[in-house]
mmCIF file with all atom_site columns, N, CA and C in Angstrom:
data_model
loop_
_atom_site.group_PDB
_atom_site.id
_atom_site.type_symbol
_atom_site.label_atom_id
_atom_site.label_alt_id
_atom_site.label_comp_id
_atom_site.label_asym_id
_atom_site.label_entity_id
_atom_site.label_seq_id
_atom_site.pdbx_PDB_ins_code
_atom_site.Cartn_x
_atom_site.Cartn_y
_atom_site.Cartn_z
_atom_site.occupancy
_atom_site.B_iso_or_equiv
_atom_site.pdbx_formal_charge
_atom_site.auth_seq_id
_atom_site.auth_comp_id
_atom_site.auth_asym_id
_atom_site.auth_atom_id
_atom_site.pdbx_PDB_model_num
ATOM 1   N N  . GLN A 1 1  ? 75.286 -25.103 -41.602 1.00 55.00 ? 93  GLN A N  1
ATOM 2   C CA . GLN A 1 1  ? 75.129 -23.820 -40.962 1.00 55.00 ? 93  GLN A CA 1
ATOM 3   C C  . GLN A 1 1  ? 76.443 -23.515 -40.214 1.00 55.00 ? 93  GLN A C  1
ATOM 4   N N  . GLU A 1 2  ? 76.961 -22.341 -40.497 1.00 67.00 ? 94  GLU A N  1
ATOM 5   C CA . GLU A 1 2  ? 78.210 -21.888 -39.908 1.00 67.00 ? 94  GLU A CA 1
ATOM 6   C C  . GLU A 1 2  ? 78.004 -21.192 -38.542 1.00 67.00 ? 94  GLU A C  1
ATOM 7   N N  . ASP A 1 3  ? 78.912 -21.378 -37.605 1.00 79.00 ? 95  ASP A N  1
ATOM 8   C CA . ASP A 1 3  ? 78.857 -20.724 -36.329 1.00 79.00 ? 95  ASP A CA 1
ATOM 9   C C  . ASP A 1 3  ? 79.327 -19.282 -36.447 1.00 79.00 ? 95  ASP A C  1
ATOM 10  N N  . PHE A 1 4  ? 79.019 -18.474 -35.452 1.00 76.00 ? 96  PHE A N  1
ATOM 11  C CA . PHE A 1 4  ? 79.518 -17.120 -35.387 1.00 76.00 ? 96  PHE A CA 1
ATOM 12  C C  . PHE A 1 4  ? 81.048 -17.140 -35.499 1.00 76.00 ? 96  PHE A C  1
ATOM 13  N N  . ARG A 1 5  ? 81.621 -16.165 -36.226 1.00 79.00 ? 97  ARG A N  1
ATOM 14  C CA . ARG A 1 5  ? 83.038 -16.070 -36.363 1.00 79.00 ? 97  ARG A CA 1
ATOM 15  C C  . ARG A 1 5  ? 83.656 -15.491 -35.107 1.00 79.00 ? 97  ARG A C  1
ATOM 16  N N  . MET A 1 6  ? 82.925 -14.648 -34.407 1.00 77.00 ? 98  MET A N  1
ATOM 17  C CA . MET A 1 6  ? 83.369 -14.098 -33.141 1.00 77.00 ? 98  MET A CA 1
ATOM 18  C C  . MET A 1 6  ? 82.116 -13.888 -32.266 1.00 77.00 ? 98  MET A C  1
ATOM 19  N N  . MET A 1 7  ? 82.078 -14.581 -31.130 1.00 76.00 ? 99  MET A N  1
ATOM 20  C CA . MET A 1 7  ? 80.976 -14.437 -30.218 1.00 76.00 ? 99  MET A CA 1
ATOM 21  C C  . MET A 1 7  ? 81.254 -13.301 -29.207 1.00 76.00 ? 99  MET A C  1
ATOM 22  N N  . PRO A 1 8  ? 80.192 -12.629 -28.750 1.00 73.00 ? 100 PRO A N  1
ATOM 23  C CA . PRO A 1 8  ? 80.423 -11.564 -27.745 1.00 73.00 ? 100 PRO A CA 1
ATOM 24  C C  . PRO A 1 8  ? 81.123 -12.191 -26.546 1.00 73.00 ? 100 PRO A C  1
ATOM 25  N N  . MET A 1 9  ? 82.048 -11.454 -25.956 1.00 75.00 ? 101 MET A N  1
ATOM 26  C CA . MET A 1 9  ? 82.813 -11.911 -24.814 1.00 75.00 ? 101 MET A CA 1
ATOM 27  C C  . MET A 1 9  ? 82.497 -11.012 -23.613 1.00 75.00 ? 101 MET A C  1
ATOM 28  N N  . SER A 1 10 ? 82.666 -11.555 -22.389 1.00 76.00 ? 102 SER A N  1
ATOM 29  C CA . SER A 1 10 ? 82.477 -10.776 -21.203 1.00 76.00 ? 102 SER A CA 1
ATOM 30  C C  . SER A 1 10 ? 83.408 -9.583  -21.174 1.00 76.00 ? 102 SER A C  1
ATOM 31  N N  . THR A 1 11 ? 82.876 -8.430  -20.839 1.00 79.00 ? 103 THR A N  1
ATOM 32  C CA . THR A 1 11 ? 83.635 -7.178  -20.862 1.00 79.00 ? 103 THR A CA 1
ATOM 33  C C  . THR A 1 11 ? 83.283 -6.350  -19.619 1.00 79.00 ? 103 THR A C  1
ATOM 34  N N  . LYS A 1 12 ? 84.324 -5.765  -19.041 1.00 81.00 ? 104 LYS A N  1
ATOM 35  C CA . LYS A 1 12 ? 84.114 -4.826  -17.900 1.00 81.00 ? 104 LYS A CA 1
ATOM 36  C C  . LYS A 1 12 ? 84.464 -3.464  -18.380 1.00 81.00 ? 104 LYS A C  1
ATOM 37  N N  . VAL A 1 13 ? 83.650 -2.477  -18.126 1.00 82.00 ? 105 VAL A N  1
ATOM 38  C CA . VAL A 1 13 ? 83.822 -1.118  -18.628 1.00 82.00 ? 105 VAL A CA 1
ATOM 39  C C  . VAL A 1 13 ? 83.819 -0.164  -17.474 1.00 82.00 ? 105 VAL A C  1
ATOM 40  N N  . ALA A 1 14 ? 84.839 0.689   -17.352 1.00 84.00 ? 106 ALA A N  1
ATOM 41  C CA . ALA A 1 14 ? 84.952 1.676   -16.286 1.00 84.00 ? 106 ALA A CA 1
ATOM 42  C C  . ALA A 1 14 ? 84.087 2.915   -16.658 1.00 84.00 ? 106 ALA A C  1
ATOM 43  N N  . GLN A 1 15 ? 83.642 3.605   -15.632 1.00 83.00 ? 107 GLN A N  1
ATOM 44  C CA . GLN A 1 15 ? 82.870 4.796   -15.799 1.00 83.00 ? 107 GLN A CA 1
ATOM 45  C C  . GLN A 1 15 ? 83.658 5.783   -16.662 1.00 83.00 ? 107 GLN A C  1
ATOM 46  N N  . GLY A 1 16 ? 83.016 6.389   -17.651 1.00 85.00 ? 108 GLY A N  1
ATOM 47  C CA . GLY A 1 16 ? 83.621 7.347   -18.542 1.00 85.00 ? 108 GLY A CA 1
ATOM 48  C C  . GLY A 1 16 ? 84.274 6.749   -19.751 1.00 85.00 ? 108 GLY A C  1
ATOM 49  N N  . ASP A 1 17 ? 84.491 5.410   -19.760 1.00 87.00 ? 109 ASP A N  1
ATOM 50  C CA . ASP A 1 17 ? 85.085 4.727   -20.932 1.00 87.00 ? 109 ASP A CA 1
ATOM 51  C C  . ASP A 1 17 ? 84.056 4.394   -21.970 1.00 87.00 ? 109 ASP A C  1
ATOM 52  N N  . THR A 1 18 ? 84.516 4.105   -23.178 1.00 86.00 ? 110 THR A N  1
ATOM 53  C CA . THR A 1 18 ? 83.650 3.634   -24.289 1.00 86.00 ? 110 THR A CA 1
ATOM 54  C C  . THR A 1 18 ? 83.735 2.096   -24.329 1.00 86.00 ? 110 THR A C  1
ATOM 55  N N  . ALA A 1 19 ? 82.581 1.504   -24.404 1.00 84.00 ? 111 ALA A N  1
ATOM 56  C CA . ALA A 1 19 ? 82.480 0.046   -24.468 1.00 84.00 ? 111 ALA A CA 1
ATOM 57  C C  . ALA A 1 19 ? 82.425 -0.361  -25.953 1.00 84.00 ? 111 ALA A C  1
ATOM 58  N N  . VAL A 1 20 ? 83.212 -1.375  -26.296 1.00 87.00 ? 112 VAL A N  1
ATOM 59  C CA . VAL A 1 20 ? 83.139 -1.974  -27.648 1.00 87.00 ? 112 VAL A CA 1
ATOM 60  C C  . VAL A 1 20 ? 82.880 -3.459  -27.419 1.00 87.00 ? 112 VAL A C  1
ATOM 61  N N  . LEU A 1 21 ? 81.701 -3.894  -27.816 1.00 85.00 ? 113 LEU A N  1
ATOM 62  C CA . LEU A 1 21 ? 81.287 -5.279  -27.694 1.00 85.00 ? 113 LEU A CA 1
ATOM 63  C C  . LEU A 1 21 ? 81.391 -5.868  -29.094 1.00 85.00 ? 113 LEU A C  1
ATOM 64  N N  . LYS A 1 22 ? 82.288 -6.835  -29.278 1.00 85.00 ? 114 LYS A N  1
ATOM 65  C CA . LYS A 1 22 ? 82.581 -7.373  -30.586 1.00 85.00 ? 114 LYS A CA 1
ATOM 66  C C  . LYS A 1 22 ? 81.778 -8.624  -30.899 1.00 85.00 ? 114 LYS A C  1
ATOM 67  N N  . CYS A 1 23 ? 81.339 -8.731  -32.142 1.00 83.00 ? 115 CYS A N  1
ATOM 68  C CA . CYS A 1 23 ? 80.565 -9.870  -32.615 1.00 83.00 ? 115 CYS A CA 1
ATOM 69  C C  . CYS A 1 23 ? 80.693 -9.924  -34.110 1.00 83.00 ? 115 CYS A C  1
ATOM 70  N N  . GLN A 1 24 ? 80.930 -11.140 -34.645 1.00 82.00 ? 116 GLN A N  1
ATOM 71  C CA . GLN A 1 24 ? 80.976 -11.328 -36.099 1.00 82.00 ? 116 GLN A CA 1
ATOM 72  C C  . GLN A 1 24 ? 80.082 -12.520 -36.419 1.00 82.00 ? 116 GLN A C  1
ATOM 73  N N  . ALA A 1 25 ? 79.028 -12.237 -37.134 1.00 81.00 ? 117 ALA A N  1
ATOM 74  C CA . ALA A 1 25 ? 78.070 -13.276 -37.546 1.00 81.00 ? 117 ALA A CA 1
ATOM 75  C C  . ALA A 1 25 ? 78.705 -14.132 -38.641 1.00 81.00 ? 117 ALA A C  1
ATOM 76  N N  . PRO A 1 26 ? 78.166 -15.325 -38.862 1.00 83.00 ? 118 PRO A N  1
ATOM 77  C CA . PRO A 1 26 ? 78.661 -16.176 -39.937 1.00 83.00 ? 118 PRO A CA 1
ATOM 78  C C  . PRO A 1 26 ? 78.419 -15.491 -41.297 1.00 83.00 ? 118 PRO A C  1
ATOM 79  N N  . ARG A 1 27 ? 79.206 -15.882 -42.289 1.00 83.00 ? 119 ARG A N  1
ATOM 80  C CA . ARG A 1 27 ? 78.970 -15.336 -43.635 1.00 83.00 ? 119 ARG A CA 1
ATOM 81  C C  . ARG A 1 27 ? 77.703 -15.976 -44.181 1.00 83.00 ? 119 ARG A C  1
ATOM 82  N N  . GLY A 1 28 ? 77.034 -15.266 -45.017 1.00 83.00 ? 120 GLY A N  1
ATOM 83  C CA . GLY A 1 28 ? 75.820 -15.786 -45.647 1.00 83.00 ? 120 GLY A CA 1
ATOM 84  C C  . GLY A 1 28 ? 75.268 -14.869 -46.659 1.00 83.00 ? 120 GLY A C  1
ATOM 85  N N  . TYR A 1 29 ? 74.327 -15.380 -47.417 1.00 86.00 ? 121 TYR A N  1
ATOM 86  C CA . TYR A 1 29 ? 73.623 -14.572 -48.414 1.00 86.00 ? 121 TYR A CA 1
ATOM 87  C C  . TYR A 1 29 ? 72.146 -14.750 -48.242 1.00 86.00 ? 121 TYR A C  1
ATOM 88  N N  . PRO A 1 30 ? 71.388 -13.718 -47.975 1.00 87.00 ? 122 PRO A N  1
ATOM 89  C CA . PRO A 1 30 ? 71.912 -12.331 -47.769 1.00 87.00 ? 122 PRO A CA 1
ATOM 90  C C  . PRO A 1 30 ? 72.720 -12.266 -46.518 1.00 87.00 ? 122 PRO A C  1
ATOM 91  N N  . GLU A 1 31 ? 73.565 -11.198 -46.408 1.00 82.00 ? 123 GLU A N  1
ATOM 92  C CA . GLU A 1 31 ? 74.463 -11.014 -45.272 1.00 82.00 ? 123 GLU A CA 1
ATOM 93  C C  . GLU A 1 31 ? 73.624 -10.989 -43.979 1.00 82.00 ? 123 GLU A C  1
ATOM 94  N N  . PRO A 1 32 ? 73.980 -11.778 -42.978 1.00 82.00 ? 124 PRO A N  1
ATOM 95  C CA . PRO A 1 32 ? 73.272 -11.782 -41.705 1.00 82.00 ? 124 PRO A CA 1
ATOM 96  C C  . PRO A 1 32 ? 73.336 -10.382 -41.006 1.00 82.00 ? 124 PRO A C  1
ATOM 97  N N  . GLU A 1 33 ? 72.354 -10.067 -40.249 1.00 81.00 ? 125 GLU A N  1
ATOM 98  C CA . GLU A 1 33 ? 72.310 -8.865  -39.463 1.00 81.00 ? 125 GLU A CA 1
ATOM 99  C C  . GLU A 1 33 ? 72.388 -9.178  -37.957 1.00 81.00 ? 125 GLU A C  1
ATOM 100 N N  . VAL A 1 34 ? 73.240 -8.486  -37.216 1.00 82.00 ? 126 VAL A N  1
ATOM 101 C CA . VAL A 1 34 ? 73.364 -8.715  -35.782 1.00 82.00 ? 126 VAL A CA 1
ATOM 102 C C  . VAL A 1 34 ? 72.405 -7.779  -35.053 1.00 82.00 ? 126 VAL A C  1
ATOM 103 N N  . THR A 1 35 ? 71.676 -8.371  -34.106 1.00 85.00 ? 127 THR A N  1
ATOM 104 C CA . THR A 1 35 ? 70.802 -7.569  -33.249 1.00 85.00 ? 127 THR A CA 1
ATOM 105 C C  . THR A 1 35 ? 71.270 -7.720  -31.807 1.00 85.00 ? 127 THR A C  1
ATOM 106 N N  . TRP A 1 36 ? 71.410 -6.602  -31.103 1.00 84.00 ? 128 TRP A N  1
ATOM 107 C CA . TRP A 1 36 ? 71.861 -6.619  -29.724 1.00 84.00 ? 128 TRP A CA 1
ATOM 108 C C  . TRP A 1 36 ? 70.687 -6.411  -28.808 1.00 84.00 ? 128 TRP A C  1
ATOM 109 N N  . PHE A 1 37 ? 70.689 -7.078  -27.637 1.00 83.00 ? 129 PHE A N  1
ATOM 110 C CA . PHE A 1 37 ? 69.623 -6.982  -26.666 1.00 83.00 ? 129 PHE A CA 1
ATOM 111 C C  . PHE A 1 37 ? 70.182 -6.565  -25.305 1.00 83.00 ? 129 PHE A C  1
ATOM 112 N N  . LYS A 1 38 ? 69.430 -5.834  -24.554 1.00 78.00 ? 130 LYS A N  1
ATOM 113 C CA . LYS A 1 38 ? 69.788 -5.498  -23.148 1.00 78.00 ? 130 LYS A CA 1
ATOM 114 C C  . LYS A 1 38 ? 68.549 -5.767  -22.328 1.00 78.00 ? 130 LYS A C  1
ATOM 115 N N  . ASN A 1 39 ? 68.700 -6.654  -21.328 1.00 78.00 ? 131 ASN A N  1
ATOM 116 C CA . ASN A 1 39 ? 67.567 -7.069  -20.446 1.00 78.00 ? 131 ASN A CA 1
ATOM 117 C C  . ASN A 1 39 ? 66.365 -7.525  -21.248 1.00 78.00 ? 131 ASN A C  1
ATOM 118 N N  . GLY A 1 40 ? 66.618 -8.256  -22.320 1.00 84.00 ? 132 GLY A N  1
ATOM 119 C CA . GLY A 1 40 ? 65.550 -8.794  -23.169 1.00 84.00 ? 132 GLY A CA 1
ATOM 120 C C  . GLY A 1 40 ? 64.922 -7.830  -24.146 1.00 84.00 ? 132 GLY A C  1
ATOM 121 N N  . GLU A 1 41 ? 65.395 -6.597  -24.179 1.00 85.00 ? 133 GLU A N  1
ATOM 122 C CA . GLU A 1 41 ? 64.867 -5.574  -25.096 1.00 85.00 ? 133 GLU A CA 1
ATOM 123 C C  . GLU A 1 41 ? 65.876 -5.281  -26.195 1.00 85.00 ? 133 GLU A C  1
ATOM 124 N N  . ILE A 1 42 ? 65.432 -5.092  -27.398 1.00 85.00 ? 134 ILE A N  1
ATOM 125 C CA . ILE A 1 42 ? 66.352 -4.781  -28.493 1.00 85.00 ? 134 ILE A CA 1
ATOM 126 C C  . ILE A 1 42 ? 66.972 -3.398  -28.270 1.00 85.00 ? 134 ILE A C  1
ATOM 127 N N  . LEU A 1 43 ? 68.289 -3.354  -28.464 1.00 82.00 ? 135 LEU A N  1
ATOM 128 C CA . LEU A 1 43 ? 69.024 -2.105  -28.378 1.00 82.00 ? 135 LEU A CA 1
ATOM 129 C C  . LEU A 1 43 ? 68.997 -1.457  -29.793 1.00 82.00 ? 135 LEU A C  1
ATOM 130 N N  . ASP A 1 44 ? 68.318 -0.332  -29.845 1.00 84.00 ? 136 ASP A N  1
ATOM 131 C CA . ASP A 1 44 ? 68.118 0.374   -31.131 1.00 84.00 ? 136 ASP A CA 1
ATOM 132 C C  . ASP A 1 44 ? 69.079 1.558   -31.177 1.00 84.00 ? 136 ASP A C  1
ATOM 133 N N  . PRO A 1 45 ? 70.169 1.508   -31.942 1.00 83.00 ? 137 PRO A N  1
ATOM 134 C CA . PRO A 1 45 ? 71.078 2.633   -32.029 1.00 83.00 ? 137 PRO A CA 1
ATOM 135 C C  . PRO A 1 45 ? 70.429 3.944   -32.429 1.00 83.00 ? 137 PRO A C  1
ATOM 136 N N  . ALA A 1 46 ? 69.344 3.891   -33.169 1.00 86.00 ? 138 ALA A N  1
ATOM 137 C CA . ALA A 1 46 ? 68.661 5.096   -33.604 1.00 86.00 ? 138 ALA A CA 1
ATOM 138 C C  . ALA A 1 46 ? 67.995 5.829   -32.459 1.00 86.00 ? 138 ALA A C  1
ATOM 139 N N  . SER A 1 47 ? 67.779 5.153   -31.343 1.00 84.00 ? 139 SER A N  1
ATOM 140 C CA . SER A 1 47 ? 67.094 5.718   -30.211 1.00 84.00 ? 139 SER A CA 1
ATOM 141 C C  . SER A 1 47 ? 68.062 6.335   -29.161 1.00 84.00 ? 139 SER A C  1
ATOM 142 N N  . SER A 1 48 ? 69.371 6.246   -29.407 1.00 82.00 ? 140 SER A N  1
ATOM 143 C CA . SER A 1 48 ? 70.341 6.744   -28.450 1.00 82.00 ? 140 SER A CA 1
ATOM 144 C C  . SER A 1 48 ? 71.517 7.379   -29.171 1.00 82.00 ? 140 SER A C  1
ATOM 145 N N  . LYS A 1 49 ? 71.958 8.481   -28.621 1.00 83.00 ? 141 LYS A N  1
ATOM 146 C CA . LYS A 1 49 ? 73.142 9.165   -29.209 1.00 83.00 ? 141 LYS A CA 1
ATOM 147 C C  . LYS A 1 49 ? 74.416 8.487   -28.721 1.00 83.00 ? 141 LYS A C  1
ATOM 148 N N  . ARG A 1 50 ? 74.352 7.669   -27.682 1.00 84.00 ? 142 ARG A N  1
ATOM 149 C CA . ARG A 1 50 ? 75.526 7.069   -27.097 1.00 84.00 ? 142 ARG A CA 1
ATOM 150 C C  . ARG A 1 50 ? 75.853 5.705   -27.633 1.00 84.00 ? 142 ARG A C  1
ATOM 151 N N  . ILE A 1 51 ? 74.972 5.065   -28.425 1.00 86.00 ? 143 ILE A N  1
ATOM 152 C CA . ILE A 1 51 ? 75.293 3.694   -28.939 1.00 86.00 ? 143 ILE A CA 1
ATOM 153 C C  . ILE A 1 51 ? 75.180 3.708   -30.457 1.00 86.00 ? 143 ILE A C  1
ATOM 154 N N  . ARG A 1 52 ? 76.033 2.864   -31.043 1.00 88.00 ? 144 ARG A N  1
ATOM 155 C CA . ARG A 1 52 ? 75.984 2.673   -32.478 1.00 88.00 ? 144 ARG A CA 1
ATOM 156 C C  . ARG A 1 52 ? 76.436 1.243   -32.770 1.00 88.00 ? 144 ARG A C  1
ATOM 157 N N  . ARG A 1 53 ? 76.023 0.792   -33.924 1.00 88.00 ? 145 ARG A N  1
ATOM 158 C CA . ARG A 1 53 ? 76.410 -0.579  -34.436 1.00 88.00 ? 145 ARG A CA 1
ATOM 159 C C  . ARG A 1 53 ? 77.315 -0.355  -35.599 1.00 88.00 ? 145 ARG A C  1
ATOM 160 N N  . THR A 1 54 ? 78.492 -1.036  -35.675 1.00 88.00 ? 146 THR A N  1
ATOM 161 C CA . THR A 1 54 ? 79.380 -0.913  -36.777 1.00 88.00 ? 146 THR A CA 1
ATOM 162 C C  . THR A 1 54 ? 78.925 -1.805  -37.910 1.00 88.00 ? 146 THR A C  1
ATOM 163 N N  . GLU A 1 55 ? 79.549 -1.655  -39.058 1.00 83.00 ? 147 GLU A N  1
ATOM 164 C CA . GLU A 1 55 ? 79.189 -2.467  -40.258 1.00 83.00 ? 147 GLU A CA 1
ATOM 165 C C  . GLU A 1 55 ? 79.394 -3.947  -39.989 1.00 83.00 ? 147 GLU A C  1
ATOM 166 N N  . THR A 1 56 ? 80.366 -4.271  -39.167 1.00 81.00 ? 148 THR A N  1
ATOM 167 C CA . THR A 1 56 ? 80.711 -5.659  -38.900 1.00 81.00 ? 148 THR A CA 1
ATOM 168 C C  . THR A 1 56 ? 79.824 -6.308  -37.783 1.00 81.00 ? 148 THR A C  1
ATOM 169 N N  . GLY A 1 57 ? 78.939 -5.442  -37.143 1.00 83.00 ? 149 GLY A N  1
ATOM 170 C CA . GLY A 1 57 ? 78.062 -5.968  -36.130 1.00 83.00 ? 149 GLY A CA 1
ATOM 171 C C  . GLY A 1 57 ? 78.446 -5.651  -34.704 1.00 83.00 ? 149 GLY A C  1
ATOM 172 N N  . ASN A 1 58 ? 79.650 -5.023  -34.513 1.00 87.00 ? 150 ASN A N  1
ATOM 173 C CA . ASN A 1 58 ? 80.053 -4.635  -33.175 1.00 87.00 ? 150 ASN A CA 1
ATOM 174 C C  . ASN A 1 58 ? 79.131 -3.570  -32.614 1.00 87.00 ? 150 ASN A C  1
ATOM 175 N N  . LEU A 1 59 ? 79.013 -3.511  -31.301 1.00 86.00 ? 151 LEU A N  1
ATOM 176 C CA . LEU A 1 59 ? 78.253 -2.489  -30.649 1.00 86.00 ? 151 LEU A CA 1
ATOM 177 C C  . LEU A 1 59 ? 79.225 -1.560  -29.902 1.00 86.00 ? 151 LEU A C  1
ATOM 178 N N  . VAL A 1 60 ? 79.113 -0.266  -30.135 1.00 88.00 ? 152 VAL A N  1
ATOM 179 C CA . VAL A 1 60 ? 79.936 0.761   -29.502 1.00 88.00 ? 152 VAL A CA 1
ATOM 180 C C  . VAL A 1 60 ? 79.048 1.641   -28.641 1.00 88.00 ? 152 VAL A C  1
ATOM 181 N N  . ALA A 1 61 ? 79.330 1.662   -27.361 1.00 84.00 ? 153 ALA A N  1
ATOM 182 C CA . ALA A 1 61 ? 78.522 2.462   -26.427 1.00 84.00 ? 153 ALA A CA 1
ATOM 183 C C  . ALA A 1 61 ? 79.487 3.464   -25.761 1.00 84.00 ? 153 ALA A C  1
ATOM 184 N N  . GLY A 1 62 ? 79.315 4.755   -26.086 1.00 82.00 ? 154 GLY A N  1
ATOM 185 C CA . GLY A 1 62 ? 80.199 5.796   -25.621 1.00 82.00 ? 154 GLY A CA 1
ATOM 186 C C  . GLY A 1 62 ? 79.995 6.239   -24.190 1.00 82.00 ? 154 GLY A C  1
ATOM 187 N N  . GLU A 1 63 ? 81.022 6.735   -23.593 1.00 76.00 ? 155 GLU A N  1
ATOM 188 C CA . GLU A 1 63 ? 81.059 7.308   -22.243 1.00 76.00 ? 155 GLU A CA 1
ATOM 189 C C  . GLU A 1 63 ? 80.025 6.769   -21.272 1.00 76.00 ? 155 GLU A C  1
ATOM 190 N N  . GLN A 1 64 ? 80.422 5.659   -20.663 1.00 74.00 ? 156 GLN A N  1
ATOM 191 C CA . GLN A 1 64 ? 79.498 4.961   -19.710 1.00 74.00 ? 156 GLN A CA 1
ATOM 192 C C  . GLN A 1 64 ? 79.321 5.790   -18.429 1.00 74.00 ? 156 GLN A C  1
ATOM 193 N N  . ARG A 1 65 ? 78.139 5.922   -18.000 1.00 74.00 ? 157 ARG A N  1
ATOM 194 C CA . ARG A 1 65 ? 77.841 6.707   -16.797 1.00 74.00 ? 157 ARG A CA 1
ATOM 195 C C  . ARG A 1 65 ? 78.215 5.994   -15.502 1.00 74.00 ? 157 ARG A C  1
ATOM 196 N N  . ASN A 1 66 ? 78.217 4.642   -15.580 1.00 70.00 ? 158 ASN A N  1
ATOM 197 C CA . ASN A 1 66 ? 78.564 3.831   -14.432 1.00 70.00 ? 158 ASN A CA 1
ATOM 198 C C  . ASN A 1 66 ? 79.447 2.711   -14.902 1.00 70.00 ? 158 ASN A C  1
ATOM 199 N N  . GLU A 1 67 ? 80.211 2.149   -13.963 1.00 67.00 ? 159 GLU A N  1
ATOM 200 C CA . GLU A 1 67 ? 80.994 0.961   -14.291 1.00 67.00 ? 159 GLU A CA 1
ATOM 201 C C  . GLU A 1 67 ? 80.010 -0.203  -14.495 1.00 67.00 ? 159 GLU A C  1
ATOM 202 N N  . TRP A 1 68 ? 80.221 -1.035  -15.461 1.00 63.00 ? 160 TRP A N  1
ATOM 203 C CA . TRP A 1 68 ? 79.327 -2.190  -15.679 1.00 63.00 ? 160 TRP A CA 1
ATOM 204 C C  . TRP A 1 68 ? 80.097 -3.346  -16.289 1.00 63.00 ? 160 TRP A C  1
ATOM 205 N N  . THR A 1 69 ? 79.511 -4.524  -16.230 1.00 67.00 ? 161 THR A N  1
ATOM 206 C CA . THR A 1 69 ? 80.049 -5.723  -16.816 1.00 67.00 ? 161 THR A CA 1
ATOM 207 C C  . THR A 1 69 ? 79.068 -6.354  -17.764 1.00 67.00 ? 161 THR A C  1
ATOM 208 N N  . PHE A 1 70 ? 79.504 -6.688  -18.993 1.00 62.00 ? 162 PHE A N  1
ATOM 209 C CA . PHE A 1 70 ? 78.658 -7.370  -19.930 1.00 62.00 ? 162 PHE A CA 1
ATOM 210 C C  . PHE A 1 70 ? 79.052 -8.842  -19.893 1.00 62.00 ? 162 PHE A C  1
ATOM 211 N N  . ASN A 1 71 ? 78.111 -9.684  -19.694 1.00 63.00 ? 163 ASN A N  1
ATOM 212 C CA . ASN A 1 71 ? 78.340 -11.136 -19.734 1.00 63.00 ? 163 ASN A CA 1
ATOM 213 C C  . ASN A 1 71 ? 77.946 -11.677 -21.094 1.00 63.00 ? 163 ASN A C  1
ATOM 214 N N  . GLY A 1 72 ? 78.923 -11.995 -21.953 1.00 58.00 ? 164 GLY A N  1
ATOM 215 C CA . GLY A 1 72 ? 78.703 -12.492 -23.278 1.00 58.00 ? 164 GLY A CA 1
ATOM 216 C C  . GLY A 1 72 ? 78.127 -13.897 -23.194 1.00 58.00 ? 164 GLY A C  1
ATOM 217 N N  . GLN A 1 73 ? 77.280 -14.179 -24.217 1.00 51.00 ? 165 GLN A N  1
ATOM 218 C CA . GLN A 1 73 ? 76.705 -15.531 -24.314 1.00 51.00 ? 165 GLN A CA 1
ATOM 219 C C  . GLN A 1 73 ? 76.841 -16.052 -25.683 1.00 51.00 ? 165 GLN A C  1
#
């Protein structure tokens, strides 16, 4: 079993900036899917106009209303 190629890293985002949280899952067949969580709840990009997931699994959250820090694990 292969480890993640890129683990999420701690990120600090200023108010008004766009957050890009990077993650690359291990290669596999079928291709693994990355799921992001916030406070134990699944982040569903379809439920928000401000967040989206890229093809590679990164999470992009546009124009942050407050400054925040993401602690990668």
